[in-house]
Coordinates of C-alpha atoms in Angstrom, one line a residue:
M787 CA 104.8 105.5 89.0
Q788 CA 106.0 105.6 92.6
T789 CA 106.0 101.8 92.6
K790 CA 108.2 101.7 89.5
L791 CA 110.7 104.3 91.0
H792 CA 110.8 102.1 94.1
Q793 CA 111.3 98.9 92.2
W794 CA 114.0 100.4 90.1
A795 CA 115.8 101.8 93.0
T796 CA 115.6 98.5 94.9
G797 CA 116.8 96.5 91.9
D798 CA 119.9 98.5 91.4
P799 CA 121.3 100.0 94.6
H800 CA 123.8 102.1 92.7
R801 CA 121.4 103.6 90.1
R802 CA 121.3 107.4 89.8
F803 CA 118.0 108.8 88.5
D804 CA 118.6 111.4 85.8
D805 CA 115.1 112.3 84.6
L806 CA 112.8 113.1 87.4
F807 CA 112.0 116.8 86.9
N808 CA 109.1 116.0 84.4
L809 CA 107.5 113.9 87.3
V810 CA 107.8 116.7 89.8
V811 CA 105.8 119.1 87.4
D812 CA 103.5 116.3 86.2
P813 CA 99.9 117.5 86.7
A814 CA 98.8 114.2 88.3
F815 CA 101.7 114.6 90.9
L816 CA 100.8 118.2 91.5
V817 CA 97.1 117.3 92.2
V818 CA 98.1 114.7 94.7
A819 CA 100.5 117.2 96.3
W820 CA 97.8 119.8 96.5
A821 CA 95.4 117.3 98.1
R822 CA 98.1 116.6 100.8
V823 CA 98.7 120.2 101.5
R824 CA 95.0 121.0 101.6
G825 CA 94.2 118.1 104.0
N826 CA 97.2 118.8 106.2
K827 CA 96.6 120.4 109.7
G828 CA 98.8 123.2 108.7
A829 CA 96.4 124.3 105.9
R830 CA 95.2 127.2 108.0
S831 CA 98.7 128.4 108.6
A832 CA 100.1 131.1 106.3
G833 CA 103.6 131.7 105.2
V834 CA 105.3 135.0 104.7
D835 CA 102.8 136.0 102.0
G836 CA 100.0 135.7 104.4
R837 CA 97.9 133.3 102.3
T838 CA 96.5 130.0 103.5
A839 CA 95.5 127.0 101.4
Y840 CA 91.8 127.9 101.9
Y841 CA 92.4 131.4 100.7
V842 CA 94.2 130.3 97.6
E843 CA 91.5 127.9 96.8
R844 CA 88.8 130.5 97.2
E845 CA 90.7 133.2 95.4
R846 CA 92.1 131.4 92.4
G847 CA 90.7 127.9 92.3
M848 CA 92.8 124.7 92.4
E849 CA 93.1 124.3 88.7
A850 CA 94.3 127.8 88.0
F851 CA 96.7 127.8 91.0
L852 CA 98.3 124.5 90.1
E853 CA 98.8 125.5 86.4
Q854 CA 100.5 128.7 87.5
V855 CA 102.8 126.7 89.8
R856 CA 103.6 124.2 87.1
T857 CA 104.4 127.0 84.6
A858 CA 106.7 128.7 87.0
V859 CA 108.6 125.5 87.9
R860 CA 108.9 124.3 84.4
S861 CA 110.2 127.7 83.1
R862 CA 112.8 127.6 85.9
T863 CA 111.5 131.0 87.2
F864 CA 110.2 129.5 90.5
A865 CA 112.1 130.6 93.5
P866 CA 111.1 129.5 97.1
M867 CA 110.3 132.3 99.5
P868 CA 111.7 132.5 103.1
V869 CA 109.9 130.4 105.7
R870 CA 108.0 132.2 108.4
E871 CA 109.5 131.4 111.8
Q872 CA 107.1 130.4 114.5
L873 CA 108.1 129.5 118.0
I874 CA 106.0 126.7 119.7
P875 CA 106.4 125.4 123.3
K876 CA 108.1 122.0 123.7
P877 CA 105.9 119.6 125.7
G878 CA 106.7 119.3 129.3
T879 CA 109.3 122.2 129.2
R880 CA 109.6 125.9 129.1
K881 CA 111.7 125.8 126.0
R882 CA 110.5 126.6 122.5
R883 CA 110.9 124.9 119.2
R884 CA 111.4 126.7 116.0
L885 CA 109.0 126.0 113.2
G886 CA 109.6 127.2 109.6
I887 CA 106.3 127.6 107.8
P888 CA 106.6 127.8 104.0
T889 CA 104.2 129.4 101.6
V890 CA 101.3 127.4 100.1
T891 CA 103.0 127.4 96.7
D892 CA 106.4 126.2 98.3
R893 CA 104.5 123.5 100.2
V894 CA 102.8 122.1 97.0
V895 CA 106.3 122.0 95.2
Q896 CA 107.9 120.4 98.3
A897 CA 105.0 117.8 98.3
S898 CA 105.5 117.0 94.7
L899 CA 109.2 116.6 95.3
K900 CA 108.6 114.2 98.2
L901 CA 106.2 112.1 96.1
V902 CA 109.0 111.5 93.6
L903 CA 112.1 111.2 95.9
E904 CA 110.5 109.2 98.7
P905 CA 110.1 105.9 96.9
I906 CA 113.7 106.1 95.7
F907 CA 115.3 106.7 99.1
E908 CA 112.9 104.3 100.9
A909 CA 114.8 101.5 99.0
D910 CA 118.0 102.5 100.9
F911 CA 116.6 103.2 104.3
R912 CA 117.3 100.6 106.9
S913 CA 114.7 98.7 108.8
C914 CA 115.9 100.1 112.1
S915 CA 114.5 103.6 111.2
Y916 CA 110.9 104.3 112.0
G917 CA 110.3 108.1 112.0
F918 CA 108.4 109.9 109.2
R919 CA 108.3 106.7 107.0
P920 CA 105.3 105.1 105.4
N921 CA 103.6 102.3 107.4
R922 CA 105.9 102.8 110.3
R923 CA 105.2 104.5 113.7
A924 CA 106.6 105.1 117.1
H925 CA 105.0 102.0 118.5
D926 CA 107.3 99.9 116.2
A927 CA 110.4 101.6 117.6
V928 CA 109.2 101.1 121.2
A929 CA 108.3 97.5 120.5
E930 CA 111.7 96.9 119.1
V931 CA 113.5 98.2 122.1
R932 CA 111.4 96.1 124.3
Y933 CA 111.9 93.0 122.2
F934 CA 115.7 93.2 122.3
T935 CA 116.0 94.1 126.0
S936 CA 113.7 91.2 127.0
K937 CA 114.7 87.5 127.5
P938 CA 116.3 85.6 125.8
R939 CA 118.1 88.5 123.9
C940 CA 118.9 90.6 127.0
Y941 CA 120.5 93.7 125.6
E942 CA 120.9 95.4 129.0
W943 CA 123.0 98.5 128.3
V944 CA 121.4 101.3 126.4
V945 CA 122.9 104.4 124.8
E946 CA 120.2 107.1 124.8
G947 CA 121.2 109.5 121.9
D948 CA 120.3 113.2 121.9
I949 CA 121.4 115.2 118.8
T950 CA 121.8 119.0 119.4
A951 CA 119.3 120.9 117.3
C952 CA 119.3 118.3 114.6
F953 CA 116.9 120.1 112.1
D954 CA 118.8 123.4 112.5
E955 CA 122.4 122.2 112.1
I956 CA 122.3 119.6 109.2
S957 CA 125.2 120.4 106.9
H958 CA 123.9 121.4 103.4
P959 CA 127.1 120.1 101.6
G960 CA 126.9 116.7 103.5
L961 CA 123.1 116.3 102.8
M962 CA 123.4 117.3 99.2
D963 CA 126.2 114.7 98.7
R964 CA 124.0 111.9 100.0
V965 CA 121.1 113.1 97.8
R966 CA 123.4 113.2 94.7
G967 CA 124.2 109.6 95.4
R968 CA 120.8 108.7 94.0
I969 CA 119.6 111.8 92.1
G970 CA 121.4 112.8 88.9
D971 CA 118.8 115.3 87.6
K972 CA 120.4 118.8 88.1
R973 CA 117.1 120.5 87.9
V974 CA 115.7 118.5 90.9
L975 CA 118.9 119.0 92.8
A976 CA 118.6 122.7 92.2
L977 CA 115.0 122.7 93.6
V978 CA 116.2 120.8 96.8
K979 CA 119.0 123.2 97.3
A980 CA 116.8 126.2 96.7
F981 CA 114.5 125.1 99.6
L982 CA 117.4 124.6 101.9
K983 CA 118.8 128.1 101.1
A984 CA 115.5 129.9 101.0
G985 CA 116.1 131.8 104.3
I986 CA 114.1 132.5 107.5
L987 CA 111.9 135.5 108.3
S988 CA 111.3 136.0 112.1
K989 CA 109.7 138.8 114.0
Q990 CA 112.7 139.1 116.2
D991 CA 115.6 139.0 113.8
G992 CA 114.0 139.8 110.5
L993 CA 115.3 138.0 107.4
R994 CA 118.3 135.8 107.9
S995 CA 120.1 133.2 105.7
S996 CA 119.8 129.5 106.2
D997 CA 123.2 128.2 105.8
T998 CA 122.7 125.1 107.7
G999 CA 119.6 122.8 108.6
T1000 CA 116.3 122.2 107.1
P1001 CA 113.4 123.9 108.9
Q1002 CA 110.9 121.9 110.8
G1003 CA 107.5 122.6 109.4
G1004 CA 108.3 122.0 105.6
I1005 CA 106.8 118.9 104.0
L1006 CA 110.3 117.9 102.5
S1007 CA 112.2 118.4 105.7
P1008 CA 111.5 115.0 107.5
L1009 CA 112.6 113.2 104.3
L1010 CA 115.8 115.2 104.0
A1011 CA 116.6 114.7 107.8
N1012 CA 116.1 110.9 107.3
I1013 CA 118.6 111.0 104.4
A1014 CA 121.1 112.9 106.6
L1015 CA 120.6 110.6 109.6
S1016 CA 120.7 107.4 107.6
V1017 CA 124.4 107.6 108.1
L1018 CA 123.8 106.3 111.6
D1019 CA 121.5 103.6 110.4
E1020 CA 124.0 102.3 107.8
H1021 CA 126.9 102.4 110.3
F1022 CA 125.3 100.4 113.0
Q1023 CA 122.7 98.3 111.1
D1024 CA 125.1 97.1 108.5
H1025 CA 127.3 95.6 111.3
W1026 CA 124.2 93.8 112.6
R1027 CA 123.2 92.4 109.2
S1028 CA 126.7 91.2 108.4
W1029 CA 126.8 89.0 111.6
S1030 CA 125.3 85.5 111.3
K1031 CA 123.5 84.0 114.3
W1032 CA 126.7 82.0 115.0
T1033 CA 128.9 85.1 114.9
R1034 CA 126.6 86.9 117.4
E1035 CA 126.8 84.0 119.8
R1036 CA 130.7 83.9 119.4
R1037 CA 131.0 87.6 120.0
R1038 CA 128.9 87.3 123.1
A1039 CA 130.9 84.4 124.5
D1040 CA 134.3 86.0 123.9
G1041 CA 133.2 89.4 125.4
S1042 CA 133.3 91.3 122.1
G1043 CA 129.6 92.1 122.6
V1044 CA 126.8 92.9 120.0
W1045 CA 124.5 95.8 119.5
K1046 CA 121.1 96.8 118.0
F1047 CA 120.4 100.2 116.6
V1048 CA 116.8 101.8 116.8
R1049 CA 116.0 105.3 115.5
Y1050 CA 112.9 107.5 115.3
A1051 CA 113.7 110.7 113.5
D1052 CA 116.4 112.4 115.6
D1053 CA 115.8 110.2 118.7
F1054 CA 117.8 107.0 118.7
V1055 CA 119.0 104.3 121.1
I1056 CA 121.8 101.7 120.8
L1057 CA 121.0 98.5 122.7
V1058 CA 124.2 96.7 123.9
R1059 CA 124.7 93.1 124.9
G1060 CA 128.1 93.5 126.5
D1061 CA 129.5 95.8 129.1
R1062 CA 129.3 99.6 129.7
A1063 CA 132.7 100.1 128.1
L1064 CA 131.3 98.8 124.8
A1065 CA 128.4 101.1 125.2
E1066 CA 130.7 104.1 125.6
T1067 CA 132.7 103.1 122.6
L1068 CA 129.5 103.0 120.5
R1069 CA 128.5 106.4 121.7
D1070 CA 131.8 107.8 120.6
Q1071 CA 131.3 106.1 117.2
A1072 CA 127.9 107.7 116.8
A1073 CA 129.4 111.1 117.5
A1074 CA 132.1 110.6 114.9
V1075 CA 129.6 109.3 112.3
L1076 CA 127.5 112.4 112.8
T1077 CA 130.3 114.9 112.4
P1078 CA 130.4 114.9 108.5
M1079 CA 126.8 115.9 108.6
G1080 CA 127.5 118.8 110.9
L1081 CA 125.6 117.2 113.8
H1082 CA 126.8 116.8 117.4
L1083 CA 125.5 114.7 120.4
S1084 CA 124.6 116.6 123.5
E1085 CA 127.0 115.6 126.2
A1086 CA 124.5 116.3 129.0
K1087 CA 121.5 114.5 127.4
T1088 CA 123.2 111.5 125.8
L1089 CA 123.1 109.0 128.5
I1090 CA 124.3 105.4 129.0
T1091 CA 121.8 103.5 131.3
H1092 CA 121.0 100.0 132.3
I1093 CA 117.7 98.5 131.5
D1094 CA 117.0 98.0 135.3
E1095 CA 117.3 101.7 135.6
G1096 CA 115.0 102.3 132.7
L1097 CA 114.9 104.8 129.9
D1098 CA 112.5 107.3 128.5
F1099 CA 111.9 106.9 124.7
L1100 CA 109.2 108.5 122.6
G1101 CA 107.1 109.3 125.6
W1102 CA 107.3 105.8 127.1
R1103 CA 109.1 104.6 130.1
I1104 CA 110.9 101.2 129.3
Q1105 CA 112.3 99.4 132.3
R1106 CA 112.8 95.9 133.7
H1107 CA 110.9 95.1 136.8
T1108 CA 110.4 92.1 139.0
R1109 CA 106.9 90.7 138.8
R1110 CA 105.4 90.4 142.4
N1111 CA 103.5 87.1 142.1
D1112 CA 106.4 84.9 140.9
G1113 CA 109.6 87.0 141.1
R1114 CA 110.3 86.7 137.3
R1115 CA 111.7 89.7 135.6
F1116 CA 110.1 91.4 132.6
V1117 CA 110.7 94.6 130.6
Y1118 CA 107.6 96.8 130.8
T1119 CA 106.5 99.8 128.8
Y1120 CA 104.2 102.5 130.3
P1121 CA 103.7 106.3 129.9
S1122 CA 106.7 108.3 131.2
K1123 CA 106.3 110.9 134.0
K1124 CA 107.2 113.6 131.4
A1125 CA 104.4 112.5 129.1
L1126 CA 101.9 112.4 132.1
K1127 CA 103.0 115.8 133.3
A1128 CA 102.5 117.2 129.7
V1129 CA 99.0 116.0 129.4
M1130 CA 98.1 117.1 132.9
A1131 CA 99.3 120.6 132.0
K1132 CA 97.0 120.6 129.0
V1133 CA 94.1 119.5 131.1
K1134 CA 94.8 122.1 133.7
A1135 CA 95.1 124.9 131.1
I1136 CA 91.7 124.0 129.5
C1137 CA 90.0 123.8 132.9
R1138 CA 91.5 127.1 134.1
H1139 CA 90.6 129.0 130.9
D1140 CA 87.7 131.5 130.7
L1141 CA 85.0 130.5 133.3
N1142 CA 82.3 131.9 131.0
V1143 CA 82.8 129.0 128.6
D1144 CA 80.0 126.5 129.0
L1145 CA 80.9 123.0 130.3
A1146 CA 79.9 121.3 127.1
T1147 CA 82.7 123.2 125.2
V1148 CA 85.2 122.5 127.9
L1149 CA 84.4 118.7 127.8
Y1150 CA 84.8 118.6 124.0
Q1151 CA 88.2 120.1 124.4
L1152 CA 89.1 117.7 127.2
N1153 CA 87.9 114.7 125.3
R1154 CA 90.0 115.5 122.2
V1155 CA 93.1 115.7 124.3
L1156 CA 92.3 112.6 126.4
R1157 CA 91.2 110.3 123.5
G1158 CA 94.4 111.1 121.5
W1159 CA 96.7 110.6 124.5
T1160 CA 95.2 107.3 125.8
A1161 CA 95.1 106.0 122.2
Y1162 CA 98.9 106.5 121.9
F1163 CA 99.5 104.9 125.3
R1164 CA 97.1 101.9 125.0
P1165 CA 99.7 99.4 123.9
G1166 CA 101.4 99.1 127.3
V1167 CA 101.0 98.6 131.0
S1168 CA 99.1 101.9 131.2
F1169 CA 96.0 101.2 133.2
A1170 CA 97.4 102.6 136.6
T1171 CA 98.5 105.8 134.7
F1172 CA 95.0 106.0 133.0
D1173 CA 93.4 105.6 136.4
Y1174 CA 95.5 108.4 137.9
L1175 CA 94.7 110.7 135.0
R1176 CA 91.0 109.9 135.4
S1177 CA 91.1 111.1 139.0
Y1178 CA 93.1 114.2 138.0
V1179 CA 90.7 115.2 135.2
W1180 CA 87.7 114.7 137.4
A1181 CA 89.2 116.9 140.2
R1182 CA 90.2 119.6 137.7
V1183 CA 86.6 119.8 136.2
V1184 CA 85.0 119.7 139.7
D1185 CA 87.4 122.6 140.7
R1186 CA 86.3 124.6 137.7
L1187 CA 82.6 124.1 138.5
R1188 CA 83.1 125.1 142.2
R1189 CA 85.1 128.2 141.2
K1190 CA 82.4 129.1 138.7
H1191 CA 79.6 128.9 141.2
R1192 CA 81.5 129.9 144.3
G1193 CA 79.1 130.2 147.2
K1194 CA 76.0 130.2 144.8
I1195 CA 75.1 126.5 144.6
T1196 CA 75.4 123.5 147.0
W1197 CA 77.4 120.5 146.1
K1198 CA 74.3 118.4 145.8
N1199 CA 72.7 120.8 143.3
L1200 CA 76.1 121.0 141.5
R1201 CA 76.0 117.2 140.9
R1202 CA 72.3 117.3 140.0
K1203 CA 73.0 120.0 137.4
Y1204 CA 76.4 118.9 135.8
M1205 CA 76.6 115.2 136.7
A1206 CA 73.1 114.0 136.0
G1207 CA 72.8 113.1 139.7
G1208 CA 75.9 110.9 139.7
W1209 CA 79.6 111.5 140.0
W1210 CA 80.8 111.9 136.4
P1211 CA 80.6 115.2 134.6
T1212 CA 78.1 115.2 131.7
T1213 CA 75.8 117.4 129.7
E1214 CA 73.0 116.8 127.3
E1215 CA 75.5 117.0 124.4
V1216 CA 78.7 115.3 125.7
T1217 CA 80.1 113.3 128.6
L1218 CA 83.7 113.6 129.8
F1219 CA 85.9 110.8 128.4
N1220 CA 87.0 108.3 131.0
P1221 CA 90.6 107.4 130.4
T1222 CA 90.2 104.0 132.1
S1223 CA 87.7 103.1 129.4
A1224 CA 90.6 102.9 126.9
R1225 CA 91.4 99.2 127.3
T1226 CA 95.1 98.5 127.2
T1227 CA 96.6 96.1 124.8
R1228 CA 99.8 94.8 123.4
Y1229 CA 101.6 96.0 120.3
R1230 CA 103.1 93.2 118.4
Y1231 CA 106.8 93.6 117.3
R1232 CA 106.8 93.5 113.5
G1233 CA 110.5 93.7 112.9
E1234 CA 111.4 93.1 109.2
R1235 CA 107.8 92.3 108.4
I1236 CA 106.5 95.9 107.9
P1237 CA 105.0 96.0 104.5
S1238 CA 106.1 98.7 102.0
P1239 CA 103.5 100.8 100.2
W1240 CA 105.2 100.0 96.9
P1241 CA 105.5 96.2 96.8
I1242 CA 108.3 94.6 94.9
A1243 CA 107.0 92.2 92.2
S1244 CA 108.0 88.6 92.7

C-alpha cells in the first residue's frame, strides 16, 4: 500500500489524497506501528500517563490494546495527551535540549500516521535533503559536501546555516498549509493538528500550550519538520535543477556564480562557486524563505567560511589541506574537535563513576560507546584521531585502576591482574575495544542514485 501511495504521488505532483483515514486505522498499519514503537529505544520511556510499551503489553496484551486504539480513533473520540517534557544535555555543551515524550497510545497513532504520510511526501522531497529519510544517512550529506568542494567542481565558499530552535518555533499555520497541499482528508488533517496542539507538561512550568513547533521525541515530528524545511530545498535545489551544464559554465564565466544546497534535518550548508558577496546574498535568501514558516537563522551561528578555513558539519571537520608528499590540495573529512571532546567526556564519565563497579562492567560500557563512535567516523581520514582516542581511553582506565588500588598493589601486579601480563586492559569476559582496530574507509558519494524503498514501476 505504501508503494501504491508513493507511485500515485510521484505520477501526479498536484494530486491531493482525500481518503487516507481508513489506512491510518487499518489493523495491518496499526500492527506495524506497534512493532516500531515497541522496538524503539524509547519503548522504556513513559509519557504523562506513566505507562511504557512493556507495561501496556504486559497489562493488556497487544491485540486488545490496538483494538482499543482503533476504536477510539475511528469513533473520533481519540484526543492526544500532552507530551512529557524531558531535558537532556546537548553533546559537547552545557546546554540542554527539550524532548517531548508522548504516551504509548499517541506514539502508535503517530507511527501509523507516518506510515501513511511518508510515502506521499517522499515523492516531493528533493534529493538534497538527507535527515530522517529512508535509505539516507548523515554520511551521504557529508559526502556531497566533500564532492562539490573538491576538484574539478571547487565550490569554495560555504554558508553554514543554523536555525534557532527549529523544532520549537515551526509555525503551525505555515506547516499545515504545506500538509494540505497533498492531504485533503479532513480527518487526517485534524489528527495532525491535534498532535501539534496537544500541549507540553514539564516539572518546572506545569502544563503549557504548544502554539508553535513540533516536539522533538515524537515519531511524527521528524517528518513534519522535513515538510516545513522543504521550503529551503525547493528554493535552492529547483534553481540548481533548472540550470543545464552549459548554463552553469556560463554563470561561472560571467561571475554570476552557482550554488549547491545540502540539508540534514535542521543543519544545512549552501556551497557557493562564486565570491563571498554571493554567499551573503544566499544567506539572506535562506532567512527570507524560512520566515513564513516562523523560523529564523541565528546571526551568531550562521557563518560564511572558505573551504580552506574548514567547516564543522554533522560531527565532521571538512577542510581543504595541502598534501605533504606532492603539494596537491585535497578536501579531507575527519572527526571534529567538538565530536572528539564529546566522546572523551563520555569515556571520562564512565571511568570516574563508582569505583566499586568491576572492570568487566566498565569495559562493556566503554566498548559500546567506542564501537558506535568509531563506526560513524570510519569513512574518513580518522586514523590519527582514533589513535589519540586509544591513548586517552587507556590512560583513563589505568587511572581508574590506580585510584581503586591506591597504595595496595604494585604496577607489575596491576598489569598481571587486569591486563593479562600485557599492556591492554582485559578480563576473562571482555577486552577493551581498541579504536585503531576500526579500519578507516571511504564513503562513496551516491548523489541521485540513492534507491527509494518504494520503487516506481517502469
